[in-house]
Coordinates of C-alpha atoms and ligand atoms in Angstrom, one line a residue:
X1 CA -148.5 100.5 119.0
X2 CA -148.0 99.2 122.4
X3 CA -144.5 96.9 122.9
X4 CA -144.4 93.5 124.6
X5 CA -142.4 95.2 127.6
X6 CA -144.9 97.9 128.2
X7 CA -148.2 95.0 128.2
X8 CA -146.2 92.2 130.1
X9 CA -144.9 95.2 132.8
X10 CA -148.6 96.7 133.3
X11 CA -150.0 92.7 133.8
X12 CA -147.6 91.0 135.4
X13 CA -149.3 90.3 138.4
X14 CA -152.0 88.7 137.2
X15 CA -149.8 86.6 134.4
X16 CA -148.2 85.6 137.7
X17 CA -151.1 84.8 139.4
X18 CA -152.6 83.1 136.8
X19 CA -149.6 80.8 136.7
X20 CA -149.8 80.5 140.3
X21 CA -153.2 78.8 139.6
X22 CA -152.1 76.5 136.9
X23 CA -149.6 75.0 139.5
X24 CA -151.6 74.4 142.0
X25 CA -153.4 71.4 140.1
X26 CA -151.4 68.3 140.7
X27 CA -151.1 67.0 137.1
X28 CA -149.2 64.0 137.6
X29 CA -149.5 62.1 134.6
X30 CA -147.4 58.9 135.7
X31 CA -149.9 58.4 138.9
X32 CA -153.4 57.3 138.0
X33 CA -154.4 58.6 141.6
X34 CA -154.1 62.0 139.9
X35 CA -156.2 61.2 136.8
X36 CA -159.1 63.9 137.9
X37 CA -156.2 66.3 138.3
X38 CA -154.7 66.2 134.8
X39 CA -158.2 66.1 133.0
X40 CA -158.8 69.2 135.3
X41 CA -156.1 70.5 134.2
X42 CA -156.4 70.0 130.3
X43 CA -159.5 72.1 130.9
X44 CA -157.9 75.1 132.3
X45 CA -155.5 75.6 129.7
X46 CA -157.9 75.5 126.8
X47 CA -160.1 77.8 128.3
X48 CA -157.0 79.8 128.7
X49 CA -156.1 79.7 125.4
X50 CA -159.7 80.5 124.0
X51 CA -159.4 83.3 126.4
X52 CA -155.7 84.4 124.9
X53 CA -157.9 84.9 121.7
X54 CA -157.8 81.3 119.6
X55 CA -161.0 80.9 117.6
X56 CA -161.0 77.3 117.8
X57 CA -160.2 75.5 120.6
X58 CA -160.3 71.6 121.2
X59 CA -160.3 69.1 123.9
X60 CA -159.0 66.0 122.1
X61 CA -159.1 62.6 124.4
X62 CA -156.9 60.2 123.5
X63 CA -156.6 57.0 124.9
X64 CA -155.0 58.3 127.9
X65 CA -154.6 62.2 128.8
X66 CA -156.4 64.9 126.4
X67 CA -154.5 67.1 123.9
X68 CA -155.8 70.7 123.7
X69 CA -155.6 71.8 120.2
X70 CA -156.7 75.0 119.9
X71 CA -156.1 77.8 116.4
X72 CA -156.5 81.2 115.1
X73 CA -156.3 81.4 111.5
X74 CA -156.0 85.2 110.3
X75 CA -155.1 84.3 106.5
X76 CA -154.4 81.2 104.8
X77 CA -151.7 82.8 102.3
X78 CA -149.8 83.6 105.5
X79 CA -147.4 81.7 107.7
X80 CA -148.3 79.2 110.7
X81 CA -146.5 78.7 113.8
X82 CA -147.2 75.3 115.8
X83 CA -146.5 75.6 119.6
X84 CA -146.5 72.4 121.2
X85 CA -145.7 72.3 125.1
X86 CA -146.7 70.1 128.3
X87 CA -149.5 70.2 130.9
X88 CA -148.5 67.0 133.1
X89 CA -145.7 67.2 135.6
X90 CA -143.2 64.8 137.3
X91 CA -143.7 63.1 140.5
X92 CA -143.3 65.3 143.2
X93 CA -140.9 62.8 145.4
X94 CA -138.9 62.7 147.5
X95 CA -142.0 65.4 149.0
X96 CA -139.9 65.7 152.1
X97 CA -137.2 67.3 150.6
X98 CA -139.4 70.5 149.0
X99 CA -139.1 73.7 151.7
X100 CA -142.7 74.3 150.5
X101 CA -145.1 72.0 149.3
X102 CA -144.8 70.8 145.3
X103 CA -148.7 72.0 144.6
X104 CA -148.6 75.3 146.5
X105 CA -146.6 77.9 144.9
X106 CA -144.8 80.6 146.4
X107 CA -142.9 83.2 145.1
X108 CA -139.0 83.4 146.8
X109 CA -136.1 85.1 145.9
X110 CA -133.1 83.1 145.5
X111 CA -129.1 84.0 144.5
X112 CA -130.0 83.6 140.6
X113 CA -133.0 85.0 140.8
X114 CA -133.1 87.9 143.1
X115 CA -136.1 89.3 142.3
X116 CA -138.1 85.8 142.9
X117 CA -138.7 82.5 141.7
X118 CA -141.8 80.7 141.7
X119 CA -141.3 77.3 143.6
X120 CA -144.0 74.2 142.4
X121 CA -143.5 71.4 140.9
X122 CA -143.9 72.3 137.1
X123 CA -142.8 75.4 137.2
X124 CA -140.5 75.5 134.7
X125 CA -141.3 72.2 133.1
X126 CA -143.1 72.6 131.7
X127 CA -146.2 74.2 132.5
X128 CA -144.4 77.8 133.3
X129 CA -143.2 78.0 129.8
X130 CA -146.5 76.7 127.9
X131 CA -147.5 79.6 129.6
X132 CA -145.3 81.7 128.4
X133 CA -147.1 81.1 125.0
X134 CA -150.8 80.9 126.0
X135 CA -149.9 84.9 127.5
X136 CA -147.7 86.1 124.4
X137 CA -150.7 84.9 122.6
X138 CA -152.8 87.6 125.2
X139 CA -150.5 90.2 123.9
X140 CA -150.6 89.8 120.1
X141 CA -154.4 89.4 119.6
X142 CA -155.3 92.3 122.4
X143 CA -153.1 94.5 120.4
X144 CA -154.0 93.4 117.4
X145 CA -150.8 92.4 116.4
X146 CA -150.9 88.7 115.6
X147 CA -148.9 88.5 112.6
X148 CA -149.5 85.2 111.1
X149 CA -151.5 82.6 111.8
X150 CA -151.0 80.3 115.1
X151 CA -151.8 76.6 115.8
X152 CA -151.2 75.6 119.6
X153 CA -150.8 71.4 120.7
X154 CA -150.6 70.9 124.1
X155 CA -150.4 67.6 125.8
X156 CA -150.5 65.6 129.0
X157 CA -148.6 63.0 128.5
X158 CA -144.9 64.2 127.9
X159 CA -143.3 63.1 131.2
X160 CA -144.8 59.4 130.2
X161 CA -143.8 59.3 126.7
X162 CA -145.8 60.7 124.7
X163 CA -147.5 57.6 123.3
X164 CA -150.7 58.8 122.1
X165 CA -149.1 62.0 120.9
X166 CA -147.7 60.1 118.2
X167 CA -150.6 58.5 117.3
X168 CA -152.1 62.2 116.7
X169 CA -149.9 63.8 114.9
X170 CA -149.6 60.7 112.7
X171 CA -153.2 60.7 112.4
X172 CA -154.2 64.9 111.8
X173 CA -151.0 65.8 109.4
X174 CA -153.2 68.2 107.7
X175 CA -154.7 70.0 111.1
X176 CA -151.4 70.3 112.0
X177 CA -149.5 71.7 109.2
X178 CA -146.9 74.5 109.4
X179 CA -144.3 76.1 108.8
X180 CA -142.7 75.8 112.1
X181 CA -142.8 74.5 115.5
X182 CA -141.9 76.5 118.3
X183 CA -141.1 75.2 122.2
X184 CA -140.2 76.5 125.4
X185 CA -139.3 73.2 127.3
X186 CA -135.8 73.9 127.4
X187 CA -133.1 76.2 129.2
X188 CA -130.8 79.0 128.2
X189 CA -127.2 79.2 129.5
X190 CA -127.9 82.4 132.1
X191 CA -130.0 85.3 132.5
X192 CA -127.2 87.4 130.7
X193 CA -126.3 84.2 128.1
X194 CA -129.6 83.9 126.3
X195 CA -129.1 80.6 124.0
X196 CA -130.6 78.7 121.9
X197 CA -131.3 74.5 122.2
X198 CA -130.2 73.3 118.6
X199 CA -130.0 69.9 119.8
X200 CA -131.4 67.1 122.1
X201 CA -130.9 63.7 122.9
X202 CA -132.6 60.5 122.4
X203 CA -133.7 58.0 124.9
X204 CA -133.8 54.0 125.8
X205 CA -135.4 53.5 129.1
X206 CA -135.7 49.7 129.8
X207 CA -135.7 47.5 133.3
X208 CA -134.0 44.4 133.8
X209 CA -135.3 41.5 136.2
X210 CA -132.6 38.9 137.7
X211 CA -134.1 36.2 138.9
X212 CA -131.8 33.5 141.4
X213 CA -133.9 31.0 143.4
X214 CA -137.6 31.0 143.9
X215 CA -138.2 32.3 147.0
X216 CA -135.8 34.3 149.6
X217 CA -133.1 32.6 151.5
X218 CA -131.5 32.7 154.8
X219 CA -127.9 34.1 154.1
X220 CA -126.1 31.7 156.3
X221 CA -128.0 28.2 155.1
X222 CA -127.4 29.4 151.4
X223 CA -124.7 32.1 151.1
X224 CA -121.7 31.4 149.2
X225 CA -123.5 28.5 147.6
X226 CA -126.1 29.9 145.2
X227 CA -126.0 32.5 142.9
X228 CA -127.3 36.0 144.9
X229 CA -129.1 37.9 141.8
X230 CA -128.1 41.4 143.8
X231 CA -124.3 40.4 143.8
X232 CA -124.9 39.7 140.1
X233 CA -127.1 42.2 138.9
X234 CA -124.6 45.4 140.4
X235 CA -121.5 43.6 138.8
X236 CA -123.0 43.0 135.4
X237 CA -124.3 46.5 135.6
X238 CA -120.7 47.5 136.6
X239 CA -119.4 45.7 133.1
X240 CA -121.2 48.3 130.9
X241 CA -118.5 51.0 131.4
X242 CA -114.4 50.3 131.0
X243 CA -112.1 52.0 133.0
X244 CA -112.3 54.7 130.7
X245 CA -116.5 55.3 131.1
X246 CA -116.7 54.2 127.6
X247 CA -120.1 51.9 127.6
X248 CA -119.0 48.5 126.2
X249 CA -122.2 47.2 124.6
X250 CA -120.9 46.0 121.4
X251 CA -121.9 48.3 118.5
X252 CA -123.3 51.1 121.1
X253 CA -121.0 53.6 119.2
X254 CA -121.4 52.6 115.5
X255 CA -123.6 55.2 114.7
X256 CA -122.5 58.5 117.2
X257 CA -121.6 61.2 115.2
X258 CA -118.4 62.9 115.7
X259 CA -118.2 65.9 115.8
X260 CA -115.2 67.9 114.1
X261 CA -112.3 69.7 116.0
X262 CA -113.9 73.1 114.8
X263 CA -117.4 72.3 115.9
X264 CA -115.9 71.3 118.8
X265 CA -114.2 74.4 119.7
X266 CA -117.3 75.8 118.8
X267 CA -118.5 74.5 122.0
X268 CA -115.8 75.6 123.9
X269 CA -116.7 78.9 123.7
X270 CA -120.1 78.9 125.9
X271 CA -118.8 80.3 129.4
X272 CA -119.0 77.4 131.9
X273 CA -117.3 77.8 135.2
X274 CA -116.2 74.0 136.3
X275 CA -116.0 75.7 139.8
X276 CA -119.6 76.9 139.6
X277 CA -120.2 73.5 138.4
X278 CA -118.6 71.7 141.0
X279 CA -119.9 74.1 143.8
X280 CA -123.2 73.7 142.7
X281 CA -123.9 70.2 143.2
X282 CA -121.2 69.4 146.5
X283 CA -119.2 67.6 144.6
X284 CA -115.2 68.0 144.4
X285 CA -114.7 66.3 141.2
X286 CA -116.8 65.5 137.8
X287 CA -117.0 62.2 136.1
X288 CA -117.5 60.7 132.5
X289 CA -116.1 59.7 129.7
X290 CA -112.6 59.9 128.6
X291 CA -111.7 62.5 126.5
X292 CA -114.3 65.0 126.7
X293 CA -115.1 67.8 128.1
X294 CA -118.2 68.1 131.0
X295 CA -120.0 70.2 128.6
X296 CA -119.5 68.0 125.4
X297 CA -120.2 64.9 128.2
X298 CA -123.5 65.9 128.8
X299 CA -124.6 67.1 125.1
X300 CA -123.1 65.6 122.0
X301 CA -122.0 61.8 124.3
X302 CA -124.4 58.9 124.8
X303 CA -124.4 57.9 128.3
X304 CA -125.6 54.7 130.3
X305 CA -127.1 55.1 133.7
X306 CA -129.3 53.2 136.4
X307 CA -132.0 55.8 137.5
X308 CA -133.0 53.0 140.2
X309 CA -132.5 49.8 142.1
X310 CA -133.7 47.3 144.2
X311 CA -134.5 43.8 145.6
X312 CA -134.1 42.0 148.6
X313 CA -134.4 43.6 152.1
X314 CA -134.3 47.3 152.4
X315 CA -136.3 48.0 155.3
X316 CA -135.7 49.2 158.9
X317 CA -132.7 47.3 160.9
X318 CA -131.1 43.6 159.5
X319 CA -132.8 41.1 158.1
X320 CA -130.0 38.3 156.8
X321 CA -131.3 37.0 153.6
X322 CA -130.9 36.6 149.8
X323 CA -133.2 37.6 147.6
X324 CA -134.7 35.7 145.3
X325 CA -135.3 39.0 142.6
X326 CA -133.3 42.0 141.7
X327 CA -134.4 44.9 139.5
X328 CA -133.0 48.5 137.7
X329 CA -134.1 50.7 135.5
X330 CA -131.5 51.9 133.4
X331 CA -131.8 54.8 130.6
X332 CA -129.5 55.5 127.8
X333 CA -129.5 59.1 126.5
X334 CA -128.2 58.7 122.8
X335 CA -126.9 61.7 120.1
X336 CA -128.6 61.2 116.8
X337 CA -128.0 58.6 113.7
X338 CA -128.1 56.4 117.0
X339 CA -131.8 54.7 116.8
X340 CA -133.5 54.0 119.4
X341 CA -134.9 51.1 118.8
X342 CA -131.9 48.8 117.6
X343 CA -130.1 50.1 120.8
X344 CA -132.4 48.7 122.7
X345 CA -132.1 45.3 120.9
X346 CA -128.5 45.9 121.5
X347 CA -128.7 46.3 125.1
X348 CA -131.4 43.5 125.7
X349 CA -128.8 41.0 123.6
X350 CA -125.4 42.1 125.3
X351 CA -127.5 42.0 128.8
X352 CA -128.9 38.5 128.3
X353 CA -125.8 37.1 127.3
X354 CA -123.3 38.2 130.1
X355 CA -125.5 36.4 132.7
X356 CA -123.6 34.5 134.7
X357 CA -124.9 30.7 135.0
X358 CA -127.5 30.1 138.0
X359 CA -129.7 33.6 137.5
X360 CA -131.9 34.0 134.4
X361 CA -132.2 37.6 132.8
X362 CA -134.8 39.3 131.6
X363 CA -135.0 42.8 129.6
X364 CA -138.5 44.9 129.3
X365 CA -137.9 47.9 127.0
X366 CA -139.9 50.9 128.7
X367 CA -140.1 54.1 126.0
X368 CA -137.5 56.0 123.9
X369 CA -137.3 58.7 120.9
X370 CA -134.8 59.8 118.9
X371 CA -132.5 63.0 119.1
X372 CA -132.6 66.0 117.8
X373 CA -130.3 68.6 116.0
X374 CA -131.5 71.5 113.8
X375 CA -129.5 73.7 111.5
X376 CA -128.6 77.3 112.6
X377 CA -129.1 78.7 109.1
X378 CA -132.9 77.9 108.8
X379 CA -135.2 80.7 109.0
X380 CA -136.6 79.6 112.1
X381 CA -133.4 80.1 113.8
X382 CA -132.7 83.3 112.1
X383 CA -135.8 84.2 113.7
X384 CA -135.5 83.4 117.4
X385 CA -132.1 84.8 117.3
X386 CA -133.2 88.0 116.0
X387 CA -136.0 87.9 119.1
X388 CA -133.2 87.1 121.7
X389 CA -131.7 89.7 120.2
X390 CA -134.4 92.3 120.5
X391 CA -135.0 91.5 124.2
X392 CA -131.9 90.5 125.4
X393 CA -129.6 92.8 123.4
X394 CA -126.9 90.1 123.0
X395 CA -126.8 87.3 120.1
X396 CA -128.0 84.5 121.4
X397 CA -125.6 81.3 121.3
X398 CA -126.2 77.8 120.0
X399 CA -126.3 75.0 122.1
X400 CA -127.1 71.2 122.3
X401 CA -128.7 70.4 125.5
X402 CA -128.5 67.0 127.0
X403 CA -132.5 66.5 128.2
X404 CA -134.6 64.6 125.5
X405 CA -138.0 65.7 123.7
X406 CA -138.6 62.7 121.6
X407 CA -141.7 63.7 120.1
X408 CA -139.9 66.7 118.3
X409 CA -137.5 63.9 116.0
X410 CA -141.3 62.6 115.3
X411 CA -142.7 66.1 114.4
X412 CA -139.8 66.8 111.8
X413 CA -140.8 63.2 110.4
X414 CA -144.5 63.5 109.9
X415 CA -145.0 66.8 110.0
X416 CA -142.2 68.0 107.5
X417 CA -141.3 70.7 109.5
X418 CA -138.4 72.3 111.7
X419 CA -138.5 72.4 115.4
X420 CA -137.1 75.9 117.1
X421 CA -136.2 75.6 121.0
X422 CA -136.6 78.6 122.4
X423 CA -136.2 77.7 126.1
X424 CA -136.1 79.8 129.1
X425 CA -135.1 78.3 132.0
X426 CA -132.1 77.4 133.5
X427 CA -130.0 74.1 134.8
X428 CA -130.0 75.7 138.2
X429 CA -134.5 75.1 138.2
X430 CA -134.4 72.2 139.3
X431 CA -136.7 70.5 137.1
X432 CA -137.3 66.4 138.3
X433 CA -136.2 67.5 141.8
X434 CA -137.8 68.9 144.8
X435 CA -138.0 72.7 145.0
X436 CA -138.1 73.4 141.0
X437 CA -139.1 76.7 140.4
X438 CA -139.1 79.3 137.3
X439 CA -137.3 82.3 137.8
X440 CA -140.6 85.5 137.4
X441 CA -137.7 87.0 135.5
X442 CA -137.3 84.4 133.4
X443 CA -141.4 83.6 132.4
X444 CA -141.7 87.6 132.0
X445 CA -138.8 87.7 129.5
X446 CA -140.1 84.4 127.8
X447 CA -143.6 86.4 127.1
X448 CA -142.2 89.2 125.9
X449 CA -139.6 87.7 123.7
X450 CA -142.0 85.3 122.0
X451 CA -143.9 87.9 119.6
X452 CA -141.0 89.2 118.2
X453 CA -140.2 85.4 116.7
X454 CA -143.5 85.5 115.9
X455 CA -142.8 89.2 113.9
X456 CA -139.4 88.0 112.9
X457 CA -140.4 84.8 111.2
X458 CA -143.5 86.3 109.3
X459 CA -141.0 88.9 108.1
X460 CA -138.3 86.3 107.0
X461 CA -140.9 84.1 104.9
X462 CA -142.1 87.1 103.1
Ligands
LIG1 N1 -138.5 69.4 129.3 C1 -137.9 68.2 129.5 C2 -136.7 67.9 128.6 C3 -135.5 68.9 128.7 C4 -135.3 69.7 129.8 C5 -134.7 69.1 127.6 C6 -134.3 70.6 129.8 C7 -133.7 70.0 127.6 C8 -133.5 70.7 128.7 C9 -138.9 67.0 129.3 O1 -140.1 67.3 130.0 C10 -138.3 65.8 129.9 O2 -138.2 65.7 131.1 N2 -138.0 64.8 129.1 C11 -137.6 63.5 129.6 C12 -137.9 62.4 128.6 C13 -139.3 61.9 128.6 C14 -139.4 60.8 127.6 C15 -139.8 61.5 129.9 C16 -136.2 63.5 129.9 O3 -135.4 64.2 129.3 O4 -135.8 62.7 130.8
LIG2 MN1 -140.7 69.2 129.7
LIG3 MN1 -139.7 66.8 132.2

């Protein structure tokens, strides 16, 4: 019998070169000008998947972007793996910043990944590691080794919120029963650290609008003497930490779990290099809360912070004036037992009431999802460590990342079942951010590490 190795070795360059295809279809789901794009691209991957061997395959519209549902069903008395994953991508911007253009890959070497990385935007995230899937899926039906029975759900819409995700998986609980879901849309620690996501955060993305007077004023005729809604929306954004970074909405904390001294030390023992850290971003010091570490910051912590700003005059040269409007759009990544939903409330109450007399306030909630943590003692887990293990020849480690997937909360809800995160990227990719790219390494590894969960977990349920 023929090992994943041996098949991924002898058709790599066409697993890459399919890829390579995939990523050249701008699938921007936040930008209706790419609408043609992303249906185009909803295409491809089902035909790809029927091609991998699914018997089934389906282009579900929703009422925005299709999800590709797509099956092979070898015996019902057998076990079924669900892999979800993502076809949109991110905004390419800022475009000037790439060193090759977002929608034309190209394959370059770089320091962690020597023997090349392919650079498009969606590379890693997530397109690159549905892939993954949609060619392990190649490997076990051309070798006629498909071991249980496989259910695939990918959609366009996970960079947006997933909205009428929900509504399917509420809606086709029986279609989409299993006994696990499986998704690559996560990292790994390094190349030679393989790891395991066990947790990820939950999300409140909202905007606030202050509003001063009703139109734009000269500086000088009204300065000092009205209320400038820029001046107050940066200080009452400036409130929402203490001198310690501790947020200060009141009752933001009630519900963080915290986590024991020996789960904590736990932590401590995934290698992290504060140097690398530092040197990796240009910065000569980290920042947070009080009290914890940057790896526990960025995982276990809720954290407040504007992703953008704006109002009054930002163009070329000086133009003296005070605006009449000033926006943000601030998102809160939250641990779970913290609910998305009354934090918002929370936020939208504190926010309203600290403004300042002469500005009104408003508060739009955008999106949001719950976290995520999963037990290491399911089988699931026993499973994808036993893969890691296979391939990598090292245990992997747990680890609680800091991104958010807040459909997966939703999954373990309706669906009953336990999500494994078996991601293969790393930090270093660049995903959101011009010149993301996937590591060839990395997607080769990911395909041939995949069947073995798939042998591993059919194995365990026995
Ligand atoms: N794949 C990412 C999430 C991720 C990346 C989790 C790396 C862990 C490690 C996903 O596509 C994403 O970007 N999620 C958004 C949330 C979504 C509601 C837009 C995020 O985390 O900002
Ligand atoms: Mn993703
Ligand atoms: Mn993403």
């Amino acid at each position: 019998m023929q090992d994943s190795k041996t098949y991924v070795e002898k058709h790599k360059k066409r697993f890459l070169n399919e890829l390579i295809d995939l990523l050249k279809i701008p699938s921007i789901s936040a930008d209706s000008a790419y609408k043609k794009d992303v249906i185009q691209t909803a295409d491809v991957v089902a035909k790809s998947l029927k091609d991998a061997g699914c018997d089934t395959v389906e282009i579900c519209e929703t009422d925005g972007y299709p999800i590709i549902y797509a099956h092979k069903i070898i015996d019902p008395n057998l076990p079924t793996i669900l892999v979800y994953g993502h076809y949109d991508v991110q905004p390419p911007d800022p475009i000037e910043l790439w060193t090759s253009p977002p929608f034309e890959p190209v394959i370059k070497a770089t320091e962690l990944h020597p023997e090349g990385a392919i650079f498009a935007r969606g590379a890693c995230d997530d397109k690159g590691q549905m892939y993954m899937h949609v060619k392990a899926m190649e490997f076990m039906t051309e070798t006629n080794q498909l071991p249980c029975n496989v259910k695939f759900m990918i959609e366009g819409e996970e960079e947006v919120g997933s909205v009428n995700l929900a509504t399917f998986v509420e809606n086709n609980q029986e279609k989409l029963k299993n006994d696990v879901i499986l998704i690559s849309d996560t990292g790994m620690i390094a190349k030679d650290v393989p790891s395991i996501t066990t947790g990820l955060r939950g999300l409140s993305y909202v905007e606030v609008e202050v509003t001063g007077p009703n139109r734009d004023l000269h500086s000088g005729l009204y300065g000092g003497a009205v209320a400038n809604p820029i001046n107050v929306l940066t200080k009452m954004i400036a409130s929402l930490h203490d001198e310690n970074n501790h947020i200060t909405i009141p009752g933001f904390y009630d519900n963080v779990e915290e986590l024991s001294k020996e789960e904590r030390a736990e932590m401590a023992k995934a290698p992290f290099s504060l140097e690398n850290y530092k040197k990796a971003l240009d910065i000569d010091s980290v920042y947070g809360e009080e009290g914890y570490t940057t790896n526990e910051r960025n995982s276990i912590r809720p954290t407040l912070d504007v992703n953008g700003i704006w109002g009054g005059y930002t163009g070329e040269g000086a133009k003296t004036v005070i605006a009449s409007k000033a926006y943000a759009k601030i998102s809160m990544r939250l641990v779970p037992n913290q609910d998305w939903k009354n934090i918002t409330d929370l936020f939208k109450t504190h926010f309203e009431s600290i403004a300042p007399k002469g500005v009104t306030v408003k508060v739009n909630p955008h999106h949001g999802g719950q976290g995520y943590v999963t037990p290491i003692d399911s089988l699931g887990y026993q499973a994808a460590s036993k893969a890691y293990e296979t391939t990598f020849g090292k245990k992997p480690i747990p680890q609680r990342s800091g991104g958010s997937i807040p459909i997966v909360a939703l999954f373990e809800k309706e669906l009953k079942s336990k999500t494994i995160l078996m991601g293969f990227g790393l930090d270093s990719d660049a995903i959101h951010s011009p010149d993301e790219h996937f590591g060839v390494w990395n997607y080769l590894k990911g395909i041939e590490t995949i069947p073995y969960f798939y042998n591993y977990f059919t194995a365990l349920k026995k």
